[in-house]
Amino acid sequence: MTPVKDTRVPEPATQLLSVIVPAYNEQEVLPEFHRRLCAVLDTVPMAAEIIYVNDGSQDETLAELQRLREQDARVAVLDLSRNFGKEIALSAGLQHAGGDVVVVIDADLQDPPELIPEFITQWQAGYDVVYAQRTRREGETWIKKATASAFYRLMQRIGHVKLPQDTGDFRLLSRRAVEALNTLSEQHRFMKGLFAWIGFHQKAIPYERDARFAGDTKWNYWKLWNFAIEGITSFTIAPLKFATYLGLLTALGAFIFGIYTIVKTLIFGNPVPGYPSIIVIMLFLGGVQLMAIGVLGEYIGRIFTESKRRPLYFLNEYLPPRASDNKSDQG
Ligand code: UDP
Ligand code: MG
C-alpha cells in the first residue's frame, strides 16, 4: 500500500526533528546515550531538539541533564514535579515538542538511535508513524518473553485495536500524529494502544533489541501485570462481556443440576443429605460472583480516576533548548 503523503510537511531546510527521551534514574547511561544520539543526529539533514524528560529521578539524572544542556544548545529539559511513570513522561514530552517530526526513544540504549535515519526515510516516503519491531530480545528472561507474547496475542484477540506485536514505544511520529495524541486527555495512558488507535499510515521496521546499557529496568512482574490490565481495560470491555457469559453459563449449569436433583429425588428419594454438593456449588458461585464484581471494580476505578479530570502532570521547570532561547530573546 502506498500511503498518501501528509501535504502539510514543509520543505526540508526548515524542518525540525524533536527527540523525546523519558529518563528515570538514568544517570549512568545518559552521557553515553547522548553521545550515540548526537552521532546519529549529526548525519540527519535536519535541525534537531532533544527533549529530556526527568521523571522525578532520585539520583543525579537532573544534574546530568543540566550538564548536557550546558554543552549542547539543542537540549531541552522537562523536569516533572515527581515520578509520574513513563507513559505520562512521554506525553509531557509530546506536548512540548515543536518539531515537524518527533522521535520517541528510551534513555537506556535498548532502542538503537542508529535507526532514526531509517525512520526519517520512511517518514519522507509518507508514513506518519514508523515504529521499531523487535526481532530478538537480549537480556530478558524467558518468562518475560513468554508473558509478553501471551499479552500481545490476548490484546489482538479481544481488543478492538490491533497492537503490533513486539513493539515498544520507540518510534517516529509525524506532526499530525503528535497532534492527534495530544488531543487525548485520558489519565490512563496505555501508549502502545494509543499509538495504534490514532491510525494514519503506519510502518514497522525490524531491529534487534539490545540489553540495557547500564542501570536496572524499572519494571517488575507486578508492574507488568498492572500494565497488562491497563492495556486491556483501556481498550476493550471484553472482560465485562466475559463476566456476563460466565454468569449465564453458571446459571445454566445450576438450572440443569437443579432439574437433575429434583428428578433424582422424586425417583429415588433422598437417603443421603447433600452437604458436599451444596458446599461446592456455594463456593463456586461465590467465587464467580466475586470475580465478576472485581472486573466491574476495575472499570469503575478507571471511571473514578478519569472523572476527576486532573491535569496529567506538573512541571518543576521547563528549560527550553538554548538554541531557541536566542531566537525568543530577539523576538
Ligand atoms: N522511565 C520513566 N519513568 C518511569 C520508568 C521508566 O521515564 O517511571 C523511562 C526510563 O528512564 C527509560 C524508559 O522509560 O528511558 C524505559 O524504562 P525501562 O528501561 O525501565 O523499561 P523497559 O525497557 O524494561 O520496558
Ligand atoms: Mg529498557
mmCIF file of C-alpha atoms and ligand atoms in Angstrom:
data_model
loop_
_atom_site.group_PDB
_atom_site.id
_atom_site.type_symbol
_atom_site.label_atom_id
_atom_site.label_comp_id
_atom_site.label_asym_id
_atom_site.label_seq_id
_atom_site.Cartn_x
_atom_site.Cartn_y
_atom_site.Cartn_z
ATOM 1 C CA MET A 1 0.000 0.000 0.000
ATOM 2 C CA THR A 2 1.433 3.386 -0.931
ATOM 3 C CA PRO A 3 0.467 5.950 1.666
ATOM 4 C CA VAL A 4 -0.957 9.344 0.843
ATOM 5 C CA LYS A 5 1.629 11.948 1.759
ATOM 6 C CA ASP A 6 0.853 14.458 4.512
ATOM 7 C CA THR A 7 0.963 17.551 2.314
ATOM 8 C CA ARG A 8 1.413 19.842 5.310
ATOM 9 C CA VAL A 9 5.058 18.785 5.685
ATOM 10 C CA PRO A 10 7.152 21.888 4.920
ATOM 11 C CA GLU A 11 10.283 21.997 2.762
ATOM 12 C CA PRO A 12 13.448 20.194 4.045
ATOM 13 C CA ALA A 13 15.605 23.205 5.003
ATOM 14 C CA THR A 14 13.147 24.469 7.619
ATOM 15 C CA GLN A 15 12.369 21.095 9.173
ATOM 16 C CA LEU A 16 12.890 20.385 12.841
ATOM 17 C CA LEU A 17 13.270 16.956 14.415
ATOM 18 C CA SER A 18 12.292 16.618 18.087
ATOM 19 C CA VAL A 19 13.673 13.668 20.019
ATOM 20 C CA ILE A 20 11.851 12.859 23.262
ATOM 21 C CA VAL A 21 13.717 10.890 25.906
ATOM 22 C CA PRO A 22 11.982 9.930 29.177
ATOM 23 C CA ALA A 23 14.548 9.387 31.920
ATOM 24 C CA TYR A 24 14.014 7.974 35.383
ATOM 25 C CA ASN A 25 17.187 7.312 37.398
ATOM 26 C CA GLU A 26 19.338 7.018 34.300
ATOM 27 C CA GLN A 27 22.465 8.913 35.422
ATOM 28 C CA GLU A 28 24.882 6.135 34.378
ATOM 29 C CA VAL A 29 23.512 5.830 30.854
ATOM 30 C CA LEU A 30 22.825 9.419 29.883
ATOM 31 C CA PRO A 31 26.313 10.575 28.790
ATOM 32 C CA GLU A 32 26.774 7.518 26.570
ATOM 33 C CA PHE A 33 23.200 7.797 25.285
ATOM 34 C CA HIS A 34 23.659 11.451 24.409
ATOM 35 C CA ARG A 35 26.936 10.722 22.661
ATOM 36 C CA ARG A 36 25.383 8.000 20.498
ATOM 37 C CA LEU A 37 22.273 10.044 19.775
ATOM 38 C CA CYS A 38 24.328 13.067 18.688
ATOM 39 C CA ALA A 39 26.485 10.912 16.431
ATOM 40 C CA VAL A 40 23.285 9.907 14.636
ATOM 41 C CA LEU A 41 21.656 13.351 14.612
ATOM 42 C CA ASP A 42 24.758 14.820 13.001
ATOM 43 C CA THR A 43 24.119 12.608 9.962
ATOM 44 C CA VAL A 44 20.482 13.723 9.649
ATOM 45 C CA PRO A 45 19.961 16.766 7.399
ATOM 46 C CA MET A 46 17.510 18.438 9.782
ATOM 47 C CA ALA A 47 17.665 20.820 12.707
ATOM 48 C CA ALA A 48 17.130 18.927 15.968
ATOM 49 C CA GLU A 49 15.967 19.471 19.519
ATOM 50 C CA ILE A 50 16.390 16.814 22.199
ATOM 51 C CA ILE A 51 13.784 16.946 24.943
ATOM 52 C CA TYR A 52 14.875 15.018 28.024
ATOM 53 C CA VAL A 53 12.018 14.429 30.445
ATOM 54 C CA ASN A 54 13.249 13.928 34.003
ATOM 55 C CA ASP A 55 10.510 11.796 35.516
ATOM 56 C CA GLY A 56 11.165 12.594 39.188
ATOM 57 C CA SER A 57 14.508 10.766 39.349
ATOM 58 C CA GLN A 58 16.037 10.303 42.786
ATOM 59 C CA ASP A 59 19.634 10.135 41.542
ATOM 60 C CA GLU A 60 21.757 12.715 39.736
ATOM 61 C CA THR A 61 19.789 12.480 36.476
ATOM 62 C CA LEU A 62 18.603 16.097 36.612
ATOM 63 C CA ALA A 63 22.113 17.464 37.245
ATOM 64 C CA GLU A 64 23.403 15.301 34.410
ATOM 65 C CA LEU A 65 20.705 16.639 32.075
ATOM 66 C CA GLN A 66 21.500 20.224 33.010
ATOM 67 C CA ARG A 67 25.141 19.496 32.252
ATOM 68 C CA LEU A 68 24.177 18.114 28.827
ATOM 69 C CA ARG A 69 22.126 21.250 28.185
ATOM 70 C CA GLU A 70 25.126 23.434 29.025
ATOM 71 C CA GLN A 71 27.211 21.529 26.489
ATOM 72 C CA ASP A 72 24.626 21.175 23.743
ATOM 73 C CA ALA A 73 22.311 24.013 22.677
ATOM 74 C CA ARG A 74 19.817 21.529 21.194
ATOM 75 C CA VAL A 75 18.978 20.012 24.588
ATOM 76 C CA ALA A 76 15.779 20.905 26.427
ATOM 77 C CA VAL A 77 14.986 19.591 29.901
ATOM 78 C CA LEU A 78 11.481 18.991 31.172
ATOM 79 C CA ASP A 79 11.563 18.392 34.905
ATOM 80 C CA LEU A 80 8.355 16.783 36.191
ATOM 81 C CA SER A 81 7.310 17.542 39.771
ATOM 82 C CA ARG A 82 7.538 13.859 40.757
ATOM 83 C CA ASN A 83 7.682 10.388 39.193
ATOM 84 C CA PHE A 84 4.580 10.068 37.010
ATOM 85 C CA GLY A 85 5.620 6.978 35.051
ATOM 86 C CA LYS A 86 6.957 6.624 31.555
ATOM 87 C CA GLU A 87 3.614 6.981 29.798
ATOM 88 C CA ILE A 88 2.969 10.410 31.273
ATOM 89 C CA ALA A 89 6.618 11.462 30.882
ATOM 90 C CA LEU A 90 6.239 10.689 27.185
ATOM 91 C CA SER A 91 3.006 12.639 26.955
ATOM 92 C CA ALA A 92 4.655 15.639 28.629
ATOM 93 C CA GLY A 93 7.450 15.443 26.067
ATOM 94 C CA LEU A 94 4.979 15.223 23.184
ATOM 95 C CA GLN A 95 3.168 18.334 24.405
ATOM 96 C CA HIS A 96 6.434 20.288 24.429
ATOM 97 C CA ALA A 97 7.825 19.034 21.121
ATOM 98 C CA GLY A 98 7.871 21.664 18.410
ATOM 99 C CA GLY A 99 9.291 19.504 15.632
ATOM 100 C CA ASP A 100 7.795 18.735 12.243
ATOM 101 C CA VAL A 101 8.568 15.178 13.159
ATOM 102 C CA VAL A 102 9.075 13.596 16.572
ATOM 103 C CA VAL A 103 11.060 10.546 17.658
ATOM 104 C CA VAL A 104 10.376 8.852 20.986
ATOM 105 C CA ILE A 105 13.262 6.807 22.403
ATOM 106 C CA ASP A 106 14.272 5.192 25.728
ATOM 107 C CA ALA A 107 17.349 6.515 27.505
ATOM 108 C CA ASP A 108 18.770 3.083 28.339
ATOM 109 C CA LEU A 109 20.122 2.395 24.826
ATOM 110 C CA GLN A 110 17.797 -0.565 24.356
ATOM 111 C CA ASP A 111 16.429 1.377 21.412
ATOM 112 C CA PRO A 112 19.332 1.951 18.991
ATOM 113 C CA PRO A 113 19.406 5.643 17.930
ATOM 114 C CA GLU A 114 21.048 4.409 14.717
ATOM 115 C CA LEU A 115 17.558 3.521 13.415
ATOM 116 C CA ILE A 116 16.446 7.166 13.368
ATOM 117 C CA PRO A 117 17.706 7.937 9.811
ATOM 118 C CA GLU A 118 15.738 4.912 8.541
ATOM 119 C CA PHE A 119 12.642 6.239 10.390
ATOM 120 C CA ILE A 120 13.086 9.583 8.687
ATOM 121 C CA THR A 121 13.426 7.982 5.257
ATOM 122 C CA GLN A 122 10.082 6.229 5.815
ATOM 123 C CA TRP A 123 8.521 9.460 7.065
ATOM 124 C CA GLN A 124 9.703 11.219 3.921
ATOM 125 C CA ALA A 125 8.078 8.396 1.965
ATOM 126 C CA GLY A 126 4.787 9.471 3.550
ATOM 127 C CA TYR A 127 4.330 7.398 6.701
ATOM 128 C CA ASP A 128 3.018 9.103 9.850
ATOM 129 C CA VAL A 129 4.019 6.506 12.402
ATOM 130 C CA VAL A 130 7.192 4.493 11.920
ATOM 131 C CA TYR A 131 7.895 2.044 14.736
ATOM 132 C CA ALA A 132 10.674 -0.364 15.527
ATOM 133 C CA GLN A 133 9.687 -4.007 15.818
ATOM 134 C CA ARG A 134 11.937 -6.345 17.799
ATOM 135 C CA THR A 135 13.191 -9.484 16.135
ATOM 136 C CA ARG A 136 15.148 -10.551 19.214
ATOM 137 C CA ARG A 137 15.144 -9.703 22.909
ATOM 138 C CA GLU A 138 18.506 -9.660 24.635
ATOM 139 C CA GLY A 139 18.967 -9.836 28.374
ATOM 140 C CA GLU A 140 15.389 -10.742 29.224
ATOM 141 C CA THR A 141 14.189 -13.909 30.915
ATOM 142 C CA TRP A 142 12.081 -16.459 29.053
ATOM 143 C CA ILE A 143 9.220 -15.820 31.475
ATOM 144 C CA LYS A 144 9.150 -12.167 30.450
ATOM 145 C CA LYS A 145 9.283 -13.092 26.785
ATOM 146 C CA ALA A 146 6.512 -15.684 27.158
ATOM 147 C CA THR A 147 4.203 -13.409 29.173
ATOM 148 C CA ALA A 148 4.795 -10.503 26.795
ATOM 149 C CA SER A 149 3.943 -12.642 23.796
ATOM 150 C CA ALA A 150 0.816 -14.004 25.504
ATOM 151 C CA PHE A 151 -0.284 -10.450 26.292
ATOM 152 C CA TYR A 152 0.064 -9.271 22.693
ATOM 153 C CA ARG A 153 -1.882 -12.287 21.488
ATOM 154 C CA LEU A 154 -4.641 -11.632 24.029
ATOM 155 C CA MET A 155 -4.866 -7.979 23.005
ATOM 156 C CA GLN A 156 -5.034 -8.977 19.327
ATOM 157 C CA ARG A 157 -7.894 -11.291 20.169
ATOM 158 C CA ILE A 158 -10.087 -9.259 22.469
ATOM 159 C CA GLY A 159 -9.067 -5.660 21.781
ATOM 160 C CA HIS A 160 -10.694 -3.703 19.009
ATOM 161 C CA VAL A 161 -7.312 -2.118 18.336
ATOM 162 C CA LYS A 162 -4.704 -4.347 16.759
ATOM 163 C CA LEU A 163 -1.457 -3.795 18.626
ATOM 164 C CA PRO A 164 1.635 -4.600 16.612
ATOM 165 C CA GLN A 165 3.492 -7.406 18.381
ATOM 166 C CA ASP A 166 6.975 -6.963 19.876
ATOM 167 C CA THR A 167 6.780 -3.221 19.572
ATOM 168 C CA GLY A 168 7.843 -0.789 22.250
ATOM 169 C CA ASP A 169 7.423 2.954 22.347
ATOM 170 C CA PHE A 170 10.473 3.584 20.133
ATOM 171 C CA ARG A 171 9.011 5.292 17.080
ATOM 172 C CA LEU A 172 8.715 8.294 14.837
ATOM 173 C CA LEU A 173 5.544 10.376 14.742
ATOM 174 C CA SER A 174 4.582 12.952 12.146
ATOM 175 C CA ARG A 175 3.249 16.331 13.277
ATOM 176 C CA ARG A 176 -0.362 15.314 12.710
ATOM 177 C CA ALA A 177 0.148 12.071 14.638
ATOM 178 C CA VAL A 178 1.600 14.051 17.571
ATOM 179 C CA GLU A 179 -1.296 16.480 17.448
ATOM 180 C CA ALA A 180 -3.740 13.586 17.428
ATOM 181 C CA LEU A 181 -2.057 12.117 20.522
ATOM 182 C CA ASN A 182 -2.082 15.491 22.256
ATOM 183 C CA THR A 183 -5.855 15.680 21.951
ATOM 184 C CA LEU A 184 -6.234 12.513 24.047
ATOM 185 C CA SER A 185 -6.621 13.707 27.621
ATOM 186 C CA GLU A 186 -7.171 10.421 29.414
ATOM 187 C CA GLN A 187 -5.343 9.676 32.669
ATOM 188 C CA HIS A 188 -4.896 6.004 31.853
ATOM 189 C CA ARG A 189 -2.417 6.313 29.065
ATOM 190 C CA PHE A 190 -1.646 2.961 27.559
ATOM 191 C CA MET A 191 0.721 4.443 24.991
ATOM 192 C CA LYS A 192 1.240 1.317 22.906
ATOM 193 C CA GLY A 193 -2.521 1.209 22.427
ATOM 194 C CA LEU A 194 -2.907 4.944 21.824
ATOM 195 C CA PHE A 195 -0.164 4.928 19.187
ATOM 196 C CA ALA A 196 -2.099 2.250 17.310
ATOM 197 C CA TRP A 197 -5.503 3.810 17.995
ATOM 198 C CA ILE A 198 -4.764 7.127 16.265
ATOM 199 C CA GLY A 199 -4.338 5.295 12.957
ATOM 200 C CA PHE A 200 -2.709 7.094 9.978
ATOM 201 C CA HIS A 201 -0.124 5.370 7.817
ATOM 202 C CA GLN A 202 1.980 3.123 9.994
ATOM 203 C CA LYS A 203 5.126 1.225 9.126
ATOM 204 C CA ALA A 204 7.179 -1.334 11.062
ATOM 205 C CA ILE A 205 10.961 -1.531 10.906
ATOM 206 C CA PRO A 206 12.533 -4.734 12.258
ATOM 207 C CA TYR A 207 15.517 -4.460 14.596
ATOM 208 C CA GLU A 208 17.337 -6.405 17.285
ATOM 209 C CA ARG A 209 16.730 -5.098 20.765
ATOM 210 C CA ASP A 210 19.833 -4.897 22.948
ATOM 211 C CA ALA A 211 20.081 -5.427 26.677
ATOM 212 C CA ARG A 212 20.072 -2.177 28.619
ATOM 213 C CA PHE A 213 23.459 -0.435 28.702
ATOM 214 C CA ALA A 214 23.588 0.252 32.445
ATOM 215 C CA GLY A 215 21.258 0.550 35.428
ATOM 216 C CA ASP A 216 18.209 -1.598 36.060
ATOM 217 C CA THR A 217 14.875 -1.952 34.381
ATOM 218 C CA LYS A 218 12.125 -0.118 36.274
ATOM 219 C CA TRP A 219 9.732 -2.976 35.602
ATOM 220 C CA ASN A 220 8.904 -5.855 37.855
ATOM 221 C CA TYR A 221 6.248 -8.525 37.330
ATOM 222 C CA TRP A 222 3.678 -6.746 39.472
ATOM 223 C CA LYS A 223 4.107 -3.584 37.387
ATOM 224 C CA LEU A 224 3.919 -5.599 34.170
ATOM 225 C CA TRP A 225 0.730 -7.290 35.379
ATOM 226 C CA ASN A 226 -0.826 -3.904 36.111
ATOM 227 C CA PHE A 227 0.375 -2.670 32.734
ATOM 228 C CA ALA A 228 -1.420 -5.575 31.064
ATOM 229 C CA ILE A 229 -4.639 -4.850 32.988
ATOM 230 C CA GLU A 230 -4.277 -1.201 31.998
ATOM 231 C CA GLY A 231 -3.954 -2.192 28.365
ATOM 232 C CA ILE A 232 -6.948 -4.472 28.432
ATOM 233 C CA THR A 233 -9.283 -2.211 30.394
ATOM 234 C CA SER A 234 -8.324 0.913 28.423
ATOM 235 C CA PHE A 235 -9.078 -0.670 25.107
ATOM 236 C CA THR A 236 -11.746 -3.286 25.495
ATOM 237 C CA ILE A 237 -14.785 -4.152 27.574
ATOM 238 C CA ALA A 238 -14.336 -7.833 26.723
ATOM 239 C CA PRO A 239 -13.865 -8.791 30.424
ATOM 240 C CA LEU A 240 -17.293 -7.303 31.211
ATOM 241 C CA LYS A 241 -18.830 -9.415 28.469
ATOM 242 C CA PHE A 242 -16.866 -12.408 29.681
ATOM 243 C CA ALA A 243 -18.330 -11.904 33.178
ATOM 244 C CA THR A 244 -21.829 -11.800 31.699
ATOM 245 C CA TYR A 245 -21.357 -15.012 29.744
ATOM 246 C CA LEU A 246 -19.685 -16.740 32.653
ATOM 247 C CA GLY A 247 -22.699 -15.758 34.765
ATOM 248 C CA LEU A 248 -25.106 -17.087 32.140
ATOM 249 C CA LEU A 249 -23.169 -20.322 31.823
ATOM 250 C CA THR A 250 -23.107 -20.821 35.589
ATOM 251 C CA ALA A 251 -26.846 -20.146 35.809
ATOM 252 C CA LEU A 252 -27.484 -22.664 33.031
ATOM 253 C CA GLY A 253 -25.351 -25.249 34.840
ATOM 254 C CA ALA A 254 -27.230 -24.581 38.071
ATOM 255 C CA PHE A 255 -30.560 -24.960 36.275
ATOM 256 C CA ILE A 256 -29.591 -28.319 34.752
ATOM 257 C CA PHE A 257 -28.217 -29.552 38.040
ATOM 258 C CA GLY A 258 -31.440 -28.396 39.764
ATOM 259 C CA ILE A 259 -33.606 -30.414 37.375
ATOM 260 C CA TYR A 260 -31.345 -33.430 37.803
ATOM 261 C CA THR A 261 -31.613 -33.156 41.607
ATOM 262 C CA ILE A 262 -35.396 -32.807 41.569
ATOM 263 C CA VAL A 263 -35.855 -35.759 39.218
ATOM 264 C CA LYS A 264 -33.417 -37.882 41.198
ATOM 265 C CA THR A 265 -35.163 -37.064 44.488
ATOM 266 C CA LEU A 266 -38.597 -37.842 43.013
ATOM 267 C CA ILE A 267 -37.484 -41.224 41.674
ATOM 268 C CA PHE A 268 -35.040 -42.441 44.323
ATOM 269 C CA GLY A 269 -35.930 -40.276 47.324
ATOM 270 C CA ASN A 270 -33.100 -38.568 49.187
ATOM 271 C CA PRO A 271 -31.407 -41.058 51.508
ATOM 272 C CA VAL A 272 -28.159 -39.033 51.836
ATOM 273 C CA PRO A 273 -28.149 -35.304 52.769
ATOM 274 C CA GLY A 274 -26.385 -33.334 50.001
ATOM 275 C CA TYR A 275 -23.884 -31.391 52.060
ATOM 276 C CA PRO A 276 -20.844 -31.803 49.743
ATOM 277 C CA SER A 277 -22.671 -30.747 46.581
ATOM 278 C CA ILE A 278 -24.200 -27.733 48.326
ATOM 279 C CA ILE A 279 -20.888 -26.517 49.686
ATOM 280 C CA VAL A 280 -19.139 -26.987 46.339
ATOM 281 C CA ILE A 281 -21.831 -25.103 44.459
ATOM 282 C CA MET A 282 -21.907 -22.302 47.031
ATOM 283 C CA LEU A 283 -18.157 -21.823 46.900
ATOM 284 C CA PHE A 284 -18.163 -21.893 43.121
ATOM 285 C CA LEU A 285 -20.967 -19.353 42.815
ATOM 286 C CA GLY A 286 -19.346 -17.145 45.435
ATOM 287 C CA GLY A 287 -16.070 -17.215 43.510
ATOM 288 C CA VAL A 288 -17.698 -16.397 40.211
ATOM 289 C CA GLN A 289 -19.628 -13.510 41.748
ATOM 290 C CA LEU A 290 -16.554 -12.047 43.423
ATOM 291 C CA MET A 291 -14.609 -12.277 40.194
ATOM 292 C CA ALA A 292 -17.338 -10.528 38.227
ATOM 293 C CA ILE A 293 -17.536 -7.806 40.879
ATOM 294 C CA GLY A 294 -13.760 -7.447 40.693
ATOM 295 C CA VAL A 295 -13.940 -6.951 36.919
ATOM 296 C CA LEU A 296 -16.629 -4.295 37.414
ATOM 297 C CA GLY A 297 -14.403 -2.688 40.037
ATOM 298 C CA GLU A 298 -11.510 -2.344 37.592
ATOM 299 C CA TYR A 299 -13.697 -0.370 35.222
ATOM 300 C CA ILE A 300 -15.410 1.680 37.924
ATOM 301 C CA GLY A 301 -11.986 2.576 39.340
ATOM 302 C CA ARG A 302 -10.971 3.879 35.955
ATOM 303 C CA ILE A 303 -14.181 5.877 35.585
ATOM 304 C CA PHE A 304 -13.407 7.315 39.037
ATOM 305 C CA THR A 305 -9.890 8.483 38.169
ATOM 306 C CA GLU A 306 -10.930 9.809 34.766
ATOM 307 C CA SER A 307 -13.909 11.693 36.205
ATOM 308 C CA LYS A 308 -11.645 13.769 38.469
ATOM 309 C CA ARG A 309 -10.174 15.323 35.332
ATOM 310 C CA ARG A 310 -6.872 16.162 36.978
ATOM 311 C CA PRO A 311 -4.028 17.538 34.879
ATOM 312 C CA LEU A 312 -1.706 14.766 33.686
ATOM 313 C CA TYR A 313 1.422 16.135 35.360
ATOM 314 C CA PHE A 314 3.034 19.174 36.921
ATOM 315 C CA LEU A 315 6.356 20.689 35.948
ATOM 316 C CA ASN A 316 9.099 21.808 38.290
ATOM 317 C CA GLU A 317 10.753 23.550 35.404
ATOM 318 C CA TYR A 318 10.989 23.612 31.627
ATOM 319 C CA LEU A 319 14.396 24.517 30.254
ATOM 320 C CA PRO A 320 13.948 25.041 26.503
ATOM 321 C CA PRO A 321 16.792 24.350 24.058
ATOM 322 C CA ARG A 322 19.321 27.172 24.300
ATOM 323 C CA ALA A 323 19.274 27.380 20.501
ATOM 324 C CA SER A 324 15.652 28.568 20.635
ATOM 325 C CA ASP A 325 16.377 30.788 23.710
ATOM 326 C CA ASN A 326 18.376 33.032 21.412
ATOM 327 C CA LYS A 327 15.561 33.226 18.913
ATOM 328 C CA SER A 328 12.994 34.188 21.527
ATOM 329 C CA ASP A 329 15.388 36.773 23.025
ATOM 330 C CA GLN A 330 15.472 38.533 19.683
ATOM 331 C CA GLY A 331 11.731 38.266 19.129
HETATM 332 N N1 UDP B 1 11.043 5.635 32.647
HETATM 333 C C1 UDP B 1 10.424 6.802 33.060
HETATM 334 N N2 UDP B 1 9.619 6.773 34.178
HETATM 335 C C2 UDP B 1 9.409 5.633 34.885
HETATM 336 C C3 UDP B 1 10.024 4.429 34.434
HETATM 337 C C4 UDP B 1 10.836 4.477 33.313
HETATM 338 O O1 UDP B 1 10.586 7.862 32.454
HETATM 339 O O2 UDP B 1 8.681 5.675 35.874
HETATM 340 C C5 UDP B 1 11.928 5.663 31.444
HETATM 341 C C6 UDP B 1 13.304 5.065 31.661
HETATM 342 O O3 UDP B 1 14.216 6.027 32.143
HETATM 343 C C7 UDP B 1 13.678 4.595 30.260
HETATM 344 C C8 UDP B 1 12.323 4.195 29.680
HETATM 345 O O4 UDP B 1 11.339 4.873 30.457
HETATM 346 O O5 UDP B 1 14.220 5.643 29.470
HETATM 347 C C9 UDP B 1 12.114 2.693 29.713
HETATM 348 O O6 UDP B 1 12.264 2.211 31.028
HETATM 349 P P1 UDP B 1 12.801 0.751 31.331
HETATM 350 O O7 UDP B 1 14.093 0.520 30.607
HETATM 351 O O8 UDP B 1 12.819 0.619 32.811
HETATM 352 O O9 UDP B 1 11.661 -0.160 30.711
HETATM 353 P P2 UDP B 1 11.835 -1.455 29.767
HETATM 354 O O10 UDP B 1 12.884 -1.124 28.727
HETATM 355 O O11 UDP B 1 12.258 -2.550 30.648
HETATM 356 O O12 UDP B 1 10.478 -1.631 29.164
HETATM 357 MG MG MG B 2 14.654 -0.560 28.986
#
